[in-house]
Short mmCIF file of C-alpha atoms and ligand atoms in Angstrom, two decimals:
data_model
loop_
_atom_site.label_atom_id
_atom_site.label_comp_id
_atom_site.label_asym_id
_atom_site.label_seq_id
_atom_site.Cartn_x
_atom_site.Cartn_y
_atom_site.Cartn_z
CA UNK A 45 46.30 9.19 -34.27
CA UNK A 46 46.50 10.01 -30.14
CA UNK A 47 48.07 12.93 -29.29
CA UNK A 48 50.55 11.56 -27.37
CA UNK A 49 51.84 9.30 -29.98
CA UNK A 50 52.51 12.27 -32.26
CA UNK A 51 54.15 14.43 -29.74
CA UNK A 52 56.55 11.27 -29.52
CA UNK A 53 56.65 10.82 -33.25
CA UNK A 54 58.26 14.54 -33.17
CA UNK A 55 59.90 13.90 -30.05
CA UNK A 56 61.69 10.97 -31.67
CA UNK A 57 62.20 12.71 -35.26
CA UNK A 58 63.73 16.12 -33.44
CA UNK A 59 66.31 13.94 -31.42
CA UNK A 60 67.25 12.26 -34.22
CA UNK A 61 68.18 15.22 -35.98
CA UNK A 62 69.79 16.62 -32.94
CA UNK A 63 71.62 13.85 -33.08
CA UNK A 64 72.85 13.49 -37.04
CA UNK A 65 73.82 17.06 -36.31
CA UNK A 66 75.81 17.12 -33.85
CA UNK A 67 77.30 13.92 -34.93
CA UNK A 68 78.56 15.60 -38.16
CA UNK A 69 79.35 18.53 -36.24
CA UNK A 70 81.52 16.24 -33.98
CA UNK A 71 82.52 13.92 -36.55
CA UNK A 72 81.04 10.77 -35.10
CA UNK A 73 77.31 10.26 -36.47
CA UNK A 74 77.51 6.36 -35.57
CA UNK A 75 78.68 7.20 -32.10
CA UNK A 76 76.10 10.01 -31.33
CA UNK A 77 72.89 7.89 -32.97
CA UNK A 78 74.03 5.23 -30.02
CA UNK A 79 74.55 7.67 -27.14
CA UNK A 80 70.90 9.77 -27.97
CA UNK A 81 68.92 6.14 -28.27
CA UNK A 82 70.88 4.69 -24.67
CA UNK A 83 69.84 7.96 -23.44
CA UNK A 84 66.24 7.54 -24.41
CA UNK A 85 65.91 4.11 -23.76
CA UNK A 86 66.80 5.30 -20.77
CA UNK A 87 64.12 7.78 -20.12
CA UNK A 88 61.78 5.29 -21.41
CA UNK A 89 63.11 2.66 -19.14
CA UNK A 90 62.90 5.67 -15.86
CA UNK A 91 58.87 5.99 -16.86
CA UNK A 92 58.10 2.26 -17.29
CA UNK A 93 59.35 1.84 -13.95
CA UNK A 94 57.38 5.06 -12.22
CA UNK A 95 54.67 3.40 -13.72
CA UNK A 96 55.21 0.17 -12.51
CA UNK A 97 55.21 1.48 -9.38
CA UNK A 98 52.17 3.41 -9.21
CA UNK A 99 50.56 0.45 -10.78
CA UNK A 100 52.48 -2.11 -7.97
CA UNK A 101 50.10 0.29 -5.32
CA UNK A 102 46.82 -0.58 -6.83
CA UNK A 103 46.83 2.24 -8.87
CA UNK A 104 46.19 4.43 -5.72
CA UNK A 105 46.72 8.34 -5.69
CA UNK A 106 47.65 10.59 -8.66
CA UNK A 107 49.37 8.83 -11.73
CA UNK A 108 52.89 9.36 -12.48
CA UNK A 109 53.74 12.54 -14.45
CA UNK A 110 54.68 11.91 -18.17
CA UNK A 111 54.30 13.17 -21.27
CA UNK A 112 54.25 11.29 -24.79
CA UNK A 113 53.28 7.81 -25.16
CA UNK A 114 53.91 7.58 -21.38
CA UNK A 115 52.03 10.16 -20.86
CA UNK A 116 48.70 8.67 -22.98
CA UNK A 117 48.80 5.17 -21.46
CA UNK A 118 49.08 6.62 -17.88
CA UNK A 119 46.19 8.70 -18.63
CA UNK A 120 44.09 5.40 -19.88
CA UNK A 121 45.35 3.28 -17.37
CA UNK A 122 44.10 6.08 -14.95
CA UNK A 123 40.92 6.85 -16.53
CA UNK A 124 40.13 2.72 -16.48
CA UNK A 125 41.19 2.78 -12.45
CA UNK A 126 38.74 5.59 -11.89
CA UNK A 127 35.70 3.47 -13.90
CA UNK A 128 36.71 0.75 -12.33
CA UNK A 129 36.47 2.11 -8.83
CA UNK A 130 33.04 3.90 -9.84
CA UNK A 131 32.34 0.02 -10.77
CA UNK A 132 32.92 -1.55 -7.89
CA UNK A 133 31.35 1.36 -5.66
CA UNK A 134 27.94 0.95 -7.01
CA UNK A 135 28.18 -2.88 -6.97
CA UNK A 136 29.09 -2.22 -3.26
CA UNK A 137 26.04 -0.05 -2.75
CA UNK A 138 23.98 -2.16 -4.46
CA UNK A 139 24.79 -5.30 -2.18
CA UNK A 140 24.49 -2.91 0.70
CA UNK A 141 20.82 -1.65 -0.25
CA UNK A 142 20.13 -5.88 -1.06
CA UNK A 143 21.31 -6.91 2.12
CA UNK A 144 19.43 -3.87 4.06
CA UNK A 145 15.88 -4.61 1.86
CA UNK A 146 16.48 -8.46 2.46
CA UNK A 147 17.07 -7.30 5.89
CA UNK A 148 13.94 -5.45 6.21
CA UNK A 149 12.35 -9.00 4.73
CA UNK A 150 9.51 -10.57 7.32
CA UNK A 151 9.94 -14.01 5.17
CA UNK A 152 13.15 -15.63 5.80
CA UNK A 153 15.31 -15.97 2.41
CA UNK A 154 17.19 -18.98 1.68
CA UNK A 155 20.04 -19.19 -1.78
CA UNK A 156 20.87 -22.88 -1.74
CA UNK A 157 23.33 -24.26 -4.06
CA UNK A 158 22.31 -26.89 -6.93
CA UNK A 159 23.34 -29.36 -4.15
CA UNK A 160 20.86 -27.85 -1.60
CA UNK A 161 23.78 -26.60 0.64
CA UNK A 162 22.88 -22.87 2.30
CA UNK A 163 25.10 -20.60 0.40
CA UNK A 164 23.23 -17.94 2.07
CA UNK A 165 20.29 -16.38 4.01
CA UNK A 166 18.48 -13.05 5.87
CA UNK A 167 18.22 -12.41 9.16
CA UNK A 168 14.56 -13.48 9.12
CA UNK A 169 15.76 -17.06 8.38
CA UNK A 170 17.89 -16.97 10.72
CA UNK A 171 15.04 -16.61 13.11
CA UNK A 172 12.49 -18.42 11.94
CA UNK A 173 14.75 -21.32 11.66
CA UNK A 174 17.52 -20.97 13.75
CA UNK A 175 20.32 -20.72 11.88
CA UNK A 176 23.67 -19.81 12.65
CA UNK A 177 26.64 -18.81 10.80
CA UNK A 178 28.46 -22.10 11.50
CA UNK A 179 25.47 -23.93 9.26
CA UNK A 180 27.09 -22.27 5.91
CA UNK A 181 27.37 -25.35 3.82
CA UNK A 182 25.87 -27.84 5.21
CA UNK A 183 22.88 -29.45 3.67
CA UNK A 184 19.64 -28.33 3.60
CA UNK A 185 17.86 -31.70 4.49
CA UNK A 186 20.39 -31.68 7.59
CA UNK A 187 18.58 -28.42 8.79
CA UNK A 188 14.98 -29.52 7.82
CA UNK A 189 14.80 -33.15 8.55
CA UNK A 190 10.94 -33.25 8.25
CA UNK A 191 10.50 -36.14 5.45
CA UNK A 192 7.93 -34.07 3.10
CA UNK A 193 10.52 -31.15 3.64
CA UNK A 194 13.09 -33.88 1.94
CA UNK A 195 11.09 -34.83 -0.78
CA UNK A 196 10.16 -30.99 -1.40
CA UNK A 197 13.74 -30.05 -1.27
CA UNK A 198 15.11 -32.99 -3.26
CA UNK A 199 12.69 -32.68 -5.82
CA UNK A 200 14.00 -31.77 -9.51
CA UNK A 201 10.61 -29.93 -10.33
CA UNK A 202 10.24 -27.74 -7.45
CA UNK A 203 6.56 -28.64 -6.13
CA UNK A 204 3.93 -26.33 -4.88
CA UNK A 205 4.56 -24.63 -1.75
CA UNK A 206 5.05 -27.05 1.44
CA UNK A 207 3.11 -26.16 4.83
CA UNK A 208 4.91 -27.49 7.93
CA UNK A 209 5.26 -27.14 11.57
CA UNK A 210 8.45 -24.73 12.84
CA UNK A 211 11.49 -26.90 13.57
CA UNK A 212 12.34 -23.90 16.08
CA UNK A 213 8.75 -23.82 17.69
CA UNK A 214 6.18 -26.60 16.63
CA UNK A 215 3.37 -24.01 17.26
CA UNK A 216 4.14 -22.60 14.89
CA UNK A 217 3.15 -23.34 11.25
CA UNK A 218 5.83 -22.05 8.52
CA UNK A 219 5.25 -21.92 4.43
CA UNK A 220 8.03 -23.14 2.22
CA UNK A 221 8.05 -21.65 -1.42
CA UNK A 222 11.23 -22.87 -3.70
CA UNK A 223 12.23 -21.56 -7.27
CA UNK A 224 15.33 -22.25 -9.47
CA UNK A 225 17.46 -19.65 -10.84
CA UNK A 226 21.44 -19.65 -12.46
CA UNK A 227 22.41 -22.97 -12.88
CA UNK A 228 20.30 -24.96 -10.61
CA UNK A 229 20.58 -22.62 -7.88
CA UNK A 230 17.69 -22.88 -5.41
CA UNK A 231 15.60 -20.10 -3.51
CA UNK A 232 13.56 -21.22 -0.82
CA UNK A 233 11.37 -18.35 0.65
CA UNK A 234 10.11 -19.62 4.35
CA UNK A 235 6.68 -17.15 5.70
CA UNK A 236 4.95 -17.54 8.95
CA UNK A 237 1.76 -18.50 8.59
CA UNK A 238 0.68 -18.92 12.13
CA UNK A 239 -1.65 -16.17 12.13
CA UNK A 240 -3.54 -17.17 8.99
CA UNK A 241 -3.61 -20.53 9.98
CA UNK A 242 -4.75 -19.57 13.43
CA UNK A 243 -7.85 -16.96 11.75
CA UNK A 244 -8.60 -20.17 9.87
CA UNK A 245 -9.05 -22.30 12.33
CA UNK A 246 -11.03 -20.03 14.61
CA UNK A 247 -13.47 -19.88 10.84
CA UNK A 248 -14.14 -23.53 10.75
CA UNK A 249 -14.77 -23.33 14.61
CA UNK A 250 -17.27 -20.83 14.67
CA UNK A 251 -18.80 -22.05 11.79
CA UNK A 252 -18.37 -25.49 13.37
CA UNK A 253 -19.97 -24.57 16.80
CA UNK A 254 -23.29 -22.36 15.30
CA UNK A 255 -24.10 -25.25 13.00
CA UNK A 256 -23.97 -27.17 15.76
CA UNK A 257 -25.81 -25.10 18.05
CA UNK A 258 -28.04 -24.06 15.96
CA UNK A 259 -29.55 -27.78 15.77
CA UNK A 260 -31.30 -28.03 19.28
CA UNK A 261 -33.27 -25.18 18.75
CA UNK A 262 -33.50 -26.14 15.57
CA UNK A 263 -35.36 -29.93 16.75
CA UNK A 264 -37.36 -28.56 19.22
CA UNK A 265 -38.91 -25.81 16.54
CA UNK A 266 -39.85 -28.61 14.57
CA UNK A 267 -41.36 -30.50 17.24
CA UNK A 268 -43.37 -28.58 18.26
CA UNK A 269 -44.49 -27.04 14.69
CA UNK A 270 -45.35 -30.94 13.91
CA UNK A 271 -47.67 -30.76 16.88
CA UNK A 272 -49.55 -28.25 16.10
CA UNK A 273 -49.71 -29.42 12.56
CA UNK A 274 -51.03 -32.86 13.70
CA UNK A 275 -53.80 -31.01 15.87
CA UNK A 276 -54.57 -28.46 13.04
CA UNK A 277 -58.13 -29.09 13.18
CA UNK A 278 -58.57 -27.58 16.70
CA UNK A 279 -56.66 -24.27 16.03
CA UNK A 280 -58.26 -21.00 14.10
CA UNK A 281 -58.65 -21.03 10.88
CA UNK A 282 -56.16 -19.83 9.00
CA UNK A 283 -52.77 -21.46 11.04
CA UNK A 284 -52.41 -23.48 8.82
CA UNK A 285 -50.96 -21.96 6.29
CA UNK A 286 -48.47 -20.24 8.40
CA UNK A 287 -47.84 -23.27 9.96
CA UNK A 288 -47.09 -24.85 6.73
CA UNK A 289 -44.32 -22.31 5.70
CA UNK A 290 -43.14 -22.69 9.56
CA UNK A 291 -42.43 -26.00 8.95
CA UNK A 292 -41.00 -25.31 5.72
CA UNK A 293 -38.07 -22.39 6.94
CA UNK A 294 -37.53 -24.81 9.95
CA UNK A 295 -36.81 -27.65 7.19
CA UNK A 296 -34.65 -25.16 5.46
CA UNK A 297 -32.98 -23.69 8.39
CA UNK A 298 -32.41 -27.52 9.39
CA UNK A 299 -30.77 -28.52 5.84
CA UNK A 300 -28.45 -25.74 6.28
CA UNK A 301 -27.22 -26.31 9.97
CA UNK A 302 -26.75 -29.73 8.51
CA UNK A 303 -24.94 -29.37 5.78
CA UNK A 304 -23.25 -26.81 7.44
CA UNK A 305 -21.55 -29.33 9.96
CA UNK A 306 -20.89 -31.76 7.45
CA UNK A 307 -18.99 -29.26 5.19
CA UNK A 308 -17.28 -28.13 8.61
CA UNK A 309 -16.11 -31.62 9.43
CA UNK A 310 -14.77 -32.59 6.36
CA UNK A 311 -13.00 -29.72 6.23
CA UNK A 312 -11.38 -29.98 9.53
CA UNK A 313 -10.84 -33.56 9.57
CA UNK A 314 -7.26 -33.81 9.48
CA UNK A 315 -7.06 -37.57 9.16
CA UNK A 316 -7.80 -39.51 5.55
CA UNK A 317 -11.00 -40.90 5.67
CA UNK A 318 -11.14 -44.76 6.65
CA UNK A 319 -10.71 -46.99 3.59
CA UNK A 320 -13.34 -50.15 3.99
CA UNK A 321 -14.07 -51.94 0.80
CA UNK A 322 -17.34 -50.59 -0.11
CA UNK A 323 -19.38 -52.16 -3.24
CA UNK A 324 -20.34 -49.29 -5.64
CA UNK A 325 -23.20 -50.78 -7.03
CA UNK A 326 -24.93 -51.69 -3.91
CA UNK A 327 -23.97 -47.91 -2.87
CA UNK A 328 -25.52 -46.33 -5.74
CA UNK A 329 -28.39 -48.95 -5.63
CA UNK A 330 -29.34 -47.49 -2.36
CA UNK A 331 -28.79 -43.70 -3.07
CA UNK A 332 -31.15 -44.23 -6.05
CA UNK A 333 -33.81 -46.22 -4.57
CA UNK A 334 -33.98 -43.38 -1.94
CA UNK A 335 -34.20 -40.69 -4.70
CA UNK A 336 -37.14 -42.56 -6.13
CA UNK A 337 -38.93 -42.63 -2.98
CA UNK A 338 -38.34 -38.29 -2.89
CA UNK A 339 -38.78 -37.54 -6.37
CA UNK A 340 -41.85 -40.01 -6.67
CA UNK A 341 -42.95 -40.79 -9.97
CA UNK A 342 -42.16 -37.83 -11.71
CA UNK A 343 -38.66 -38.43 -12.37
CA UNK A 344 -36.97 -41.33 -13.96
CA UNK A 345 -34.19 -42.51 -12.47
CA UNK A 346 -31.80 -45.26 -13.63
CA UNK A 347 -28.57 -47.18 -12.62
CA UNK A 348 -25.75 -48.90 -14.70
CA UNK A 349 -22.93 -50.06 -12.81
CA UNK A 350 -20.35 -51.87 -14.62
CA UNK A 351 -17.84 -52.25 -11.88
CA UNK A 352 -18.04 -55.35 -9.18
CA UNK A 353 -14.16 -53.96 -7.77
CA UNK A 354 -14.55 -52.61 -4.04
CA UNK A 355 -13.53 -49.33 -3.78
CA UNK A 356 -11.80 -48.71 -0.55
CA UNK A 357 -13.50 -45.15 0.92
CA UNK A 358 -15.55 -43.84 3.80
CA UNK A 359 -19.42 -44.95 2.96
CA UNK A 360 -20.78 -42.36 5.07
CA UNK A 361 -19.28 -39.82 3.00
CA UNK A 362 -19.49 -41.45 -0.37
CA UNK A 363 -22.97 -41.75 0.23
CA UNK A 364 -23.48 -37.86 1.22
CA UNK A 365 -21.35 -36.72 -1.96
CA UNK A 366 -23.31 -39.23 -4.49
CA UNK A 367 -27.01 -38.88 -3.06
CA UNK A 368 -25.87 -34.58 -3.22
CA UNK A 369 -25.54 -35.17 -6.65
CA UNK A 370 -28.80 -37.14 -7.80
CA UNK A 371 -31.04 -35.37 -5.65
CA UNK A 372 -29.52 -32.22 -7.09
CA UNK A 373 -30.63 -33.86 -10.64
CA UNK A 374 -33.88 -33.80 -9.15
CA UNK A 375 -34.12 -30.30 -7.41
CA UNK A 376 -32.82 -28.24 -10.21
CA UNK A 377 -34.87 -29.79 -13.06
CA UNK A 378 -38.46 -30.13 -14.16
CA UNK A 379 -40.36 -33.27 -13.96
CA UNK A 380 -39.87 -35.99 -16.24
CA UNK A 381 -36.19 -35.75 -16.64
CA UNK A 382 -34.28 -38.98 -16.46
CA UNK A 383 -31.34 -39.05 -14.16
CA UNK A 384 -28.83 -41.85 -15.08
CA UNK A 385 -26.18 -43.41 -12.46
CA UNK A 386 -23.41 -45.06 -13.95
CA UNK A 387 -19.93 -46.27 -12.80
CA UNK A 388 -17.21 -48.28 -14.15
CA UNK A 389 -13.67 -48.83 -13.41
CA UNK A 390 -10.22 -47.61 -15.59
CA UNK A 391 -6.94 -49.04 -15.11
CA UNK A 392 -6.16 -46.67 -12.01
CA UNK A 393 -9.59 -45.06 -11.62
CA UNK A 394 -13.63 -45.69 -10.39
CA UNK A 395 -15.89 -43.41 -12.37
CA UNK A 396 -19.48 -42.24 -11.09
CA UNK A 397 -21.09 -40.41 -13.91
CA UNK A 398 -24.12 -38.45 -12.50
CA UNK A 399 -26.35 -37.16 -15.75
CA UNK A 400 -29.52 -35.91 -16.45
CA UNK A 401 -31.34 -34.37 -19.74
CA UNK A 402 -32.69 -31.67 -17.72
CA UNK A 403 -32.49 -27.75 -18.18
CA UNK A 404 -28.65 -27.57 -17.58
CA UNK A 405 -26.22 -24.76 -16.62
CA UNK A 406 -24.85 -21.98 -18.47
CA UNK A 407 -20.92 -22.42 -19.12
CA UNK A 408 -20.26 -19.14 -17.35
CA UNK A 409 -21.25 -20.42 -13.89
CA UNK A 410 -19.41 -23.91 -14.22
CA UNK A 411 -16.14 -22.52 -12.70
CA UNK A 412 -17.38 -21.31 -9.63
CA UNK A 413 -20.89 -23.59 -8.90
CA UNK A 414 -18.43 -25.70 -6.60
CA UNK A 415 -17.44 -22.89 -4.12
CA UNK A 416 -19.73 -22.61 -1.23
CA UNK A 417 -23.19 -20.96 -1.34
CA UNK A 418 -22.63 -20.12 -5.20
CA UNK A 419 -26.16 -20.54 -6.66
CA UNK A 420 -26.95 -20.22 -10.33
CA UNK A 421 -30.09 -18.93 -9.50
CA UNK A 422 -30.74 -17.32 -6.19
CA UNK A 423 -34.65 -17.45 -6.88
CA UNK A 424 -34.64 -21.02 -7.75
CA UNK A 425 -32.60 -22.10 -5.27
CA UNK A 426 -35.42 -20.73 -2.79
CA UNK A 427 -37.83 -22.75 -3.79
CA UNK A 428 -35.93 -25.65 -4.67
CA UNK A 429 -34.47 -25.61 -1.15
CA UNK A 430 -31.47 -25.67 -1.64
CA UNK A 431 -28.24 -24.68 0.81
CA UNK A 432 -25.62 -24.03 -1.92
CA UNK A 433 -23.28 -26.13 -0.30
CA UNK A 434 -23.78 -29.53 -1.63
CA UNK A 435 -21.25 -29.36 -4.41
CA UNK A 436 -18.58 -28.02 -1.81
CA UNK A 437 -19.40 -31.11 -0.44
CA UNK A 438 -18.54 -33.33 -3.16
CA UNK A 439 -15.85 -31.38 -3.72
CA UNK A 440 -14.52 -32.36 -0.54
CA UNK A 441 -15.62 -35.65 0.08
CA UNK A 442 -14.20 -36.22 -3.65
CA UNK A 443 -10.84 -34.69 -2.64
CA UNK A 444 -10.08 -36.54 0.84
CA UNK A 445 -10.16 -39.19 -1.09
CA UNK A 446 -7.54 -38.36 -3.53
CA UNK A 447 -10.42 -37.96 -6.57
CA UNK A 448 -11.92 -35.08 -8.35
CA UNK A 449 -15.21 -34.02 -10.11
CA UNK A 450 -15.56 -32.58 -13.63
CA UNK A 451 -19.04 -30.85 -14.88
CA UNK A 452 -20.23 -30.93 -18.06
CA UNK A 453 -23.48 -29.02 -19.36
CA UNK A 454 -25.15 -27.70 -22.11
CA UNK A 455 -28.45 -25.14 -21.16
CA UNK A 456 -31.80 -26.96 -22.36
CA UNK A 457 -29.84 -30.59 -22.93
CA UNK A 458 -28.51 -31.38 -19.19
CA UNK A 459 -25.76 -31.81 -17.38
CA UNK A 460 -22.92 -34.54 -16.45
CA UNK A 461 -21.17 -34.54 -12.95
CA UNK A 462 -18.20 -37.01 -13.67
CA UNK A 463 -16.52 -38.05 -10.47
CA UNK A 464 -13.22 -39.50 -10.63
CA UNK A 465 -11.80 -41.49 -7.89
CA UNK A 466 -8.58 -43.36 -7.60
CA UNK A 467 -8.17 -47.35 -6.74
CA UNK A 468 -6.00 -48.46 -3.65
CA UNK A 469 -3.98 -51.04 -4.63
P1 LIG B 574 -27.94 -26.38 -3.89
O1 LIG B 574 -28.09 -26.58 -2.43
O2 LIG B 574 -28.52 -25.10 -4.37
O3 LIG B 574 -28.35 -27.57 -4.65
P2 LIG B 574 -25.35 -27.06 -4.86
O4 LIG B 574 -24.00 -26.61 -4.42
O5 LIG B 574 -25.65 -28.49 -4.74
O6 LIG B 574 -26.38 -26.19 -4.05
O7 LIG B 574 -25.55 -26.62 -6.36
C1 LIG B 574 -25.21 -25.33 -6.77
C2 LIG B 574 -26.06 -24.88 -7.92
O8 LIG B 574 -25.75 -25.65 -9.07
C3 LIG B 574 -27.53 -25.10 -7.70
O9 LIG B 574 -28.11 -24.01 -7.03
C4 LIG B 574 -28.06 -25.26 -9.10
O10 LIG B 574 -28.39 -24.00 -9.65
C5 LIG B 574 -26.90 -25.83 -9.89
N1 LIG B 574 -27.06 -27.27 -10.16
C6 LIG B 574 -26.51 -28.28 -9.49
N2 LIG B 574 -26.82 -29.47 -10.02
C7 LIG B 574 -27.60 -29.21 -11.09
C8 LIG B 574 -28.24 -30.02 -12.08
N3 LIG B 574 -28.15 -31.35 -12.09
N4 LIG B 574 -28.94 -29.39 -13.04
C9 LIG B 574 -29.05 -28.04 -13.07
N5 LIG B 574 -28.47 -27.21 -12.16
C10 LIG B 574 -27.76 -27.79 -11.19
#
C-alpha cells in the first residue's frame, strides 16, 4: 500500500476518534461525526482545487504542497509532467538534428502523401526544383508535369529510378528515386546528375572521336602494306613475313576502331532505331551465306527459319548483331563444328537462336562475356582476332530494340545465343 494512502488511513482513523471523543465528552457524538467530516471534506475540497489549479497552468512550476493522498497523486501527476517534458524534449531534438542532417542533404527530399500531395521537403528540393512554401499540398504531377514523371509518380509499384531534364534549368539532368513507407506514404529522393551525365558524355565522345580518327591512318597503313605485299617479289628477302603480321595488326587495329564506332554510336544514339519491315529469313540467309564464304569449308553452317512475319527493326544493325554472333561460332571453335541459325515467331516475340556444338564456355564467365572487352580467353582471343566487343554489340543492338539475349553453354558440347526480340503490332 502507498505511503500516502496509509498516512490518510491514520489520518482518517485519528480524527475519527477525536471526534467520538469529544462528542461523548460534549454529549453530541452525531453532531461532532458531521462537523469533523464537513471540516475534512473541506480540506479535501481546498487541495482538489490547488490542484486544479496547478494542473489548469500546464502543470508549470512546483506542485502544490500536500500531504496524504493529495500529497501521493500530486507527486505522480508531477513525476508524469517531468517524463513527459523529458519526452517531448528529445522528440524536439530529434526533429531538430532531422531537419539539420536533411538540411545538410545535397539530394533534395520529397514526403508525399498517398495522394502524391507534398506534405514536405529539404532545402535541397527546394532548389533543385523550385519550390516554395505556398506549394504545400498541391499535387505532385502539378509541380512535375513531364508525362514519364506522371506515369512514375502515379504508378502503384514505384518503378526504377526516372532520369529527366530540370524543370528549373533544362541543362540540367535530375534523378528521381521513389519508395513507399506508412500507409502509402511516398518518398521521392531527386539527385543531380549533371556531372555524371556530363563525364559520360565526354566518355562516349572521346571514345567516339579516336575510333574515328584512328581510321585514316588506319586506311592509309593498309594501303600501303597491300602495296608492298603485291610487289613482294622485288623487296629483300625476308619482308615478307613482317609484312604479313603488318597486315595482320593493321587488320586488327582496323576491327577494333570499327567496332569501336559502332559500339559508340549505338550507344549514343538517342533516337529508337528506324522500324522498316525487314524479312528474317532473307536476313539470316545473307549473314550465313557470307559466313560460308569466311569460314570456307571447314565449318558447317545451316539455316532454319520458320517465321515469314516482317519484323520491323534497323537492318543495318540487325545484320551487325546476327553476323557478330555466327562468325563468333566460327572464331571461337575448331573446325568442323556446325553452326545452326534458326528463328521462329511466339505470340509477342521473334526468336534467333544462334548454336553451335563447338568447345563452349565455362558457366563462370557467362555473366560478364557481354560487358565490353571481357574475353574468356585473352590468348585465344589473340589469335582468333577478336575485339571483345561484339557481344556488347548485340547487347545493344538487341536492347534499342526493346529485345534481349540469353546464353546458354555447356564446355566441350557448345553453346546457344538465344535472342529475343519483340513484334510491333
Ligand atoms: P570477341 O571479339 O573476342 O569475339 P565477343 O564479345 O564477341 O568478343 O565475345 C566474347 C568472348 O566470348 C570471346 O572472346 C569468346 O571467348 C567467347 N565466345 C563468344 N561466342 C562464343 C562461341 N560461340 N563459342 C565459344 N566461345 C564464344
Amino acid at each position: 500500500m502507498h505511503r500516502g494512502l496509509k498516512a490518510e488511513i491514520r489520518r482518517i482513523a485519528l480524527l475519527t476518534l477525536f471526534l467520538l471523543l469529544t462528542g461523548f465528552l460534549w454529549g453530541h457524538i452525531l453532531l461532532t461525526l458531521l462537523l469533523g467530516g464537513g471540516l475534512y471534506m473541506l480540506w479535501t475540497f481546498a487541495h482538489i482545487t490547488r490542484l486544479y489549479d496547478w494542473l489548469d497552468q500546464s502543470a508549470e512550476g512546483p506542485p502544490p504542497e500536500a500531504s496524504g493522498v493529495w500529497g501521493d497523486m500530486t507527486d505522480f501527476l508531477y513525476r508524469m509532467q517531468q517524463r513527459n517534458e523529458r519526452a517531448k524534449q528529445s522528440r524536439r531534438q530529434l526533429a531538430e538534428r532531422v531537419k539539420d542532417i536533411t538540411s545538410a542533404l545535397a539530394d533534395g527530399i520529397i514526403i508525399l502523401t498517398p495522394d502524391r500531395e507534398l506534405e514536405w521537403w529539404n532545402p535541397a528540393a527546394e532548389k533543385l526544383l523550385g519550390l516554395v512554401k505556398q506549394d504545400r499540398g498541391q499535387s505532385m504531377t502539378n509541380l512535375v508535369r513531364d508525362p514519364r514523371f506522371v506515369v512514375f509518380i502515379q504508378s502503384d509499384a514505384l518503378p526504377p529510378p526516372l532520369e529527366l531534364n530540370s524543370p528549373e534549368d533544362p541543362t540540367r539532368t535530375l534523378l528521381f528515386t521513389a519508395a513507399t513507407f506508412g500507409e502509402g506514404n511516398i518518398i521521392l529522393v531527386v539527385q543531380d546528375i549533371t556531372r555524371l551525365r556530363n563525364l559520360e558524355q565526354m566518355r562516349q565522345d572521346f571514345v567516339a572521336n579516336i575510333s574515328h580518327e584512328l581510321r585514316t591512318p588506319l586506311t592509309v597503313l593498309s594501303g600501303y602494306i597491300e602495296t608492298l605485299q603485291d610487289n613482294a617479289d622485288q623487296l629483300p628477302k625476308g619482308w615478307a613475313k613482317a609484312l604479313l603480321q603488318m597486315g595482320q595488326q593493321t587488320e586488327r587495329l582496323n576491327a577494333l576502331a570499327n567496332d569501336l564506332v559502332m559500339l559508340s554510336q549505338l550507344e549514343s544514339n538517342r533516337k529508337p532505331p528506324s522500324r522498316a519491315p525487314i524479312m528474317l529469313d532473307q536476313l539470316l540467309q545473307q549473314i550465313a551465306e557470307d559466313a560460308r564464304m569466311v569460314a570456307g569449308d571447314n565449318y558447317l553452317i545451316e539455316t532454319d527459319c520458320a517465321t515469314d512475319t516482317p519484323f520491323k527493326g534497323e537492318y543495318k544493325e540487325l545484320y551487325s548483331a546476327f553476323s557478330n554472333l555466327v562468325l563468333n561460332a566460327i572464331k571461337h571453335n575448331p573446325s568442323g563444328v556446325r553452326v545452326q541459325i534458326r528463328c521462329f515467331h511466339t505470340a509477342s516475340d521473334i526468336v534467333v537462336e544462334i548454336c553451335d556444338n563447338g568447345s563452349g564456355i565455362d558457366p563462370k564467365h557467362l555473366p560478364r562475356l557481354t560487358e565490353r572487352f571481357y574475353r574468356v580467353d585473352q590468348s585465344r582471343a589473340t589469335s582468333t582476332g577478336g575485339t571483345g566487343l561484339g557481344l556488347a554489340i548485340v547487347k545493344h543492338v538487341l536492347m534499342r530494340h526493346g529485345g534481349s539475349m540469353k546464353i546458354d553453354s555447356t564446355l566441350g558440347k557448345g553453346s546457344c545465343f538465344r535472342c529475343q526480340l519483340p513484334l510491333l503490332t
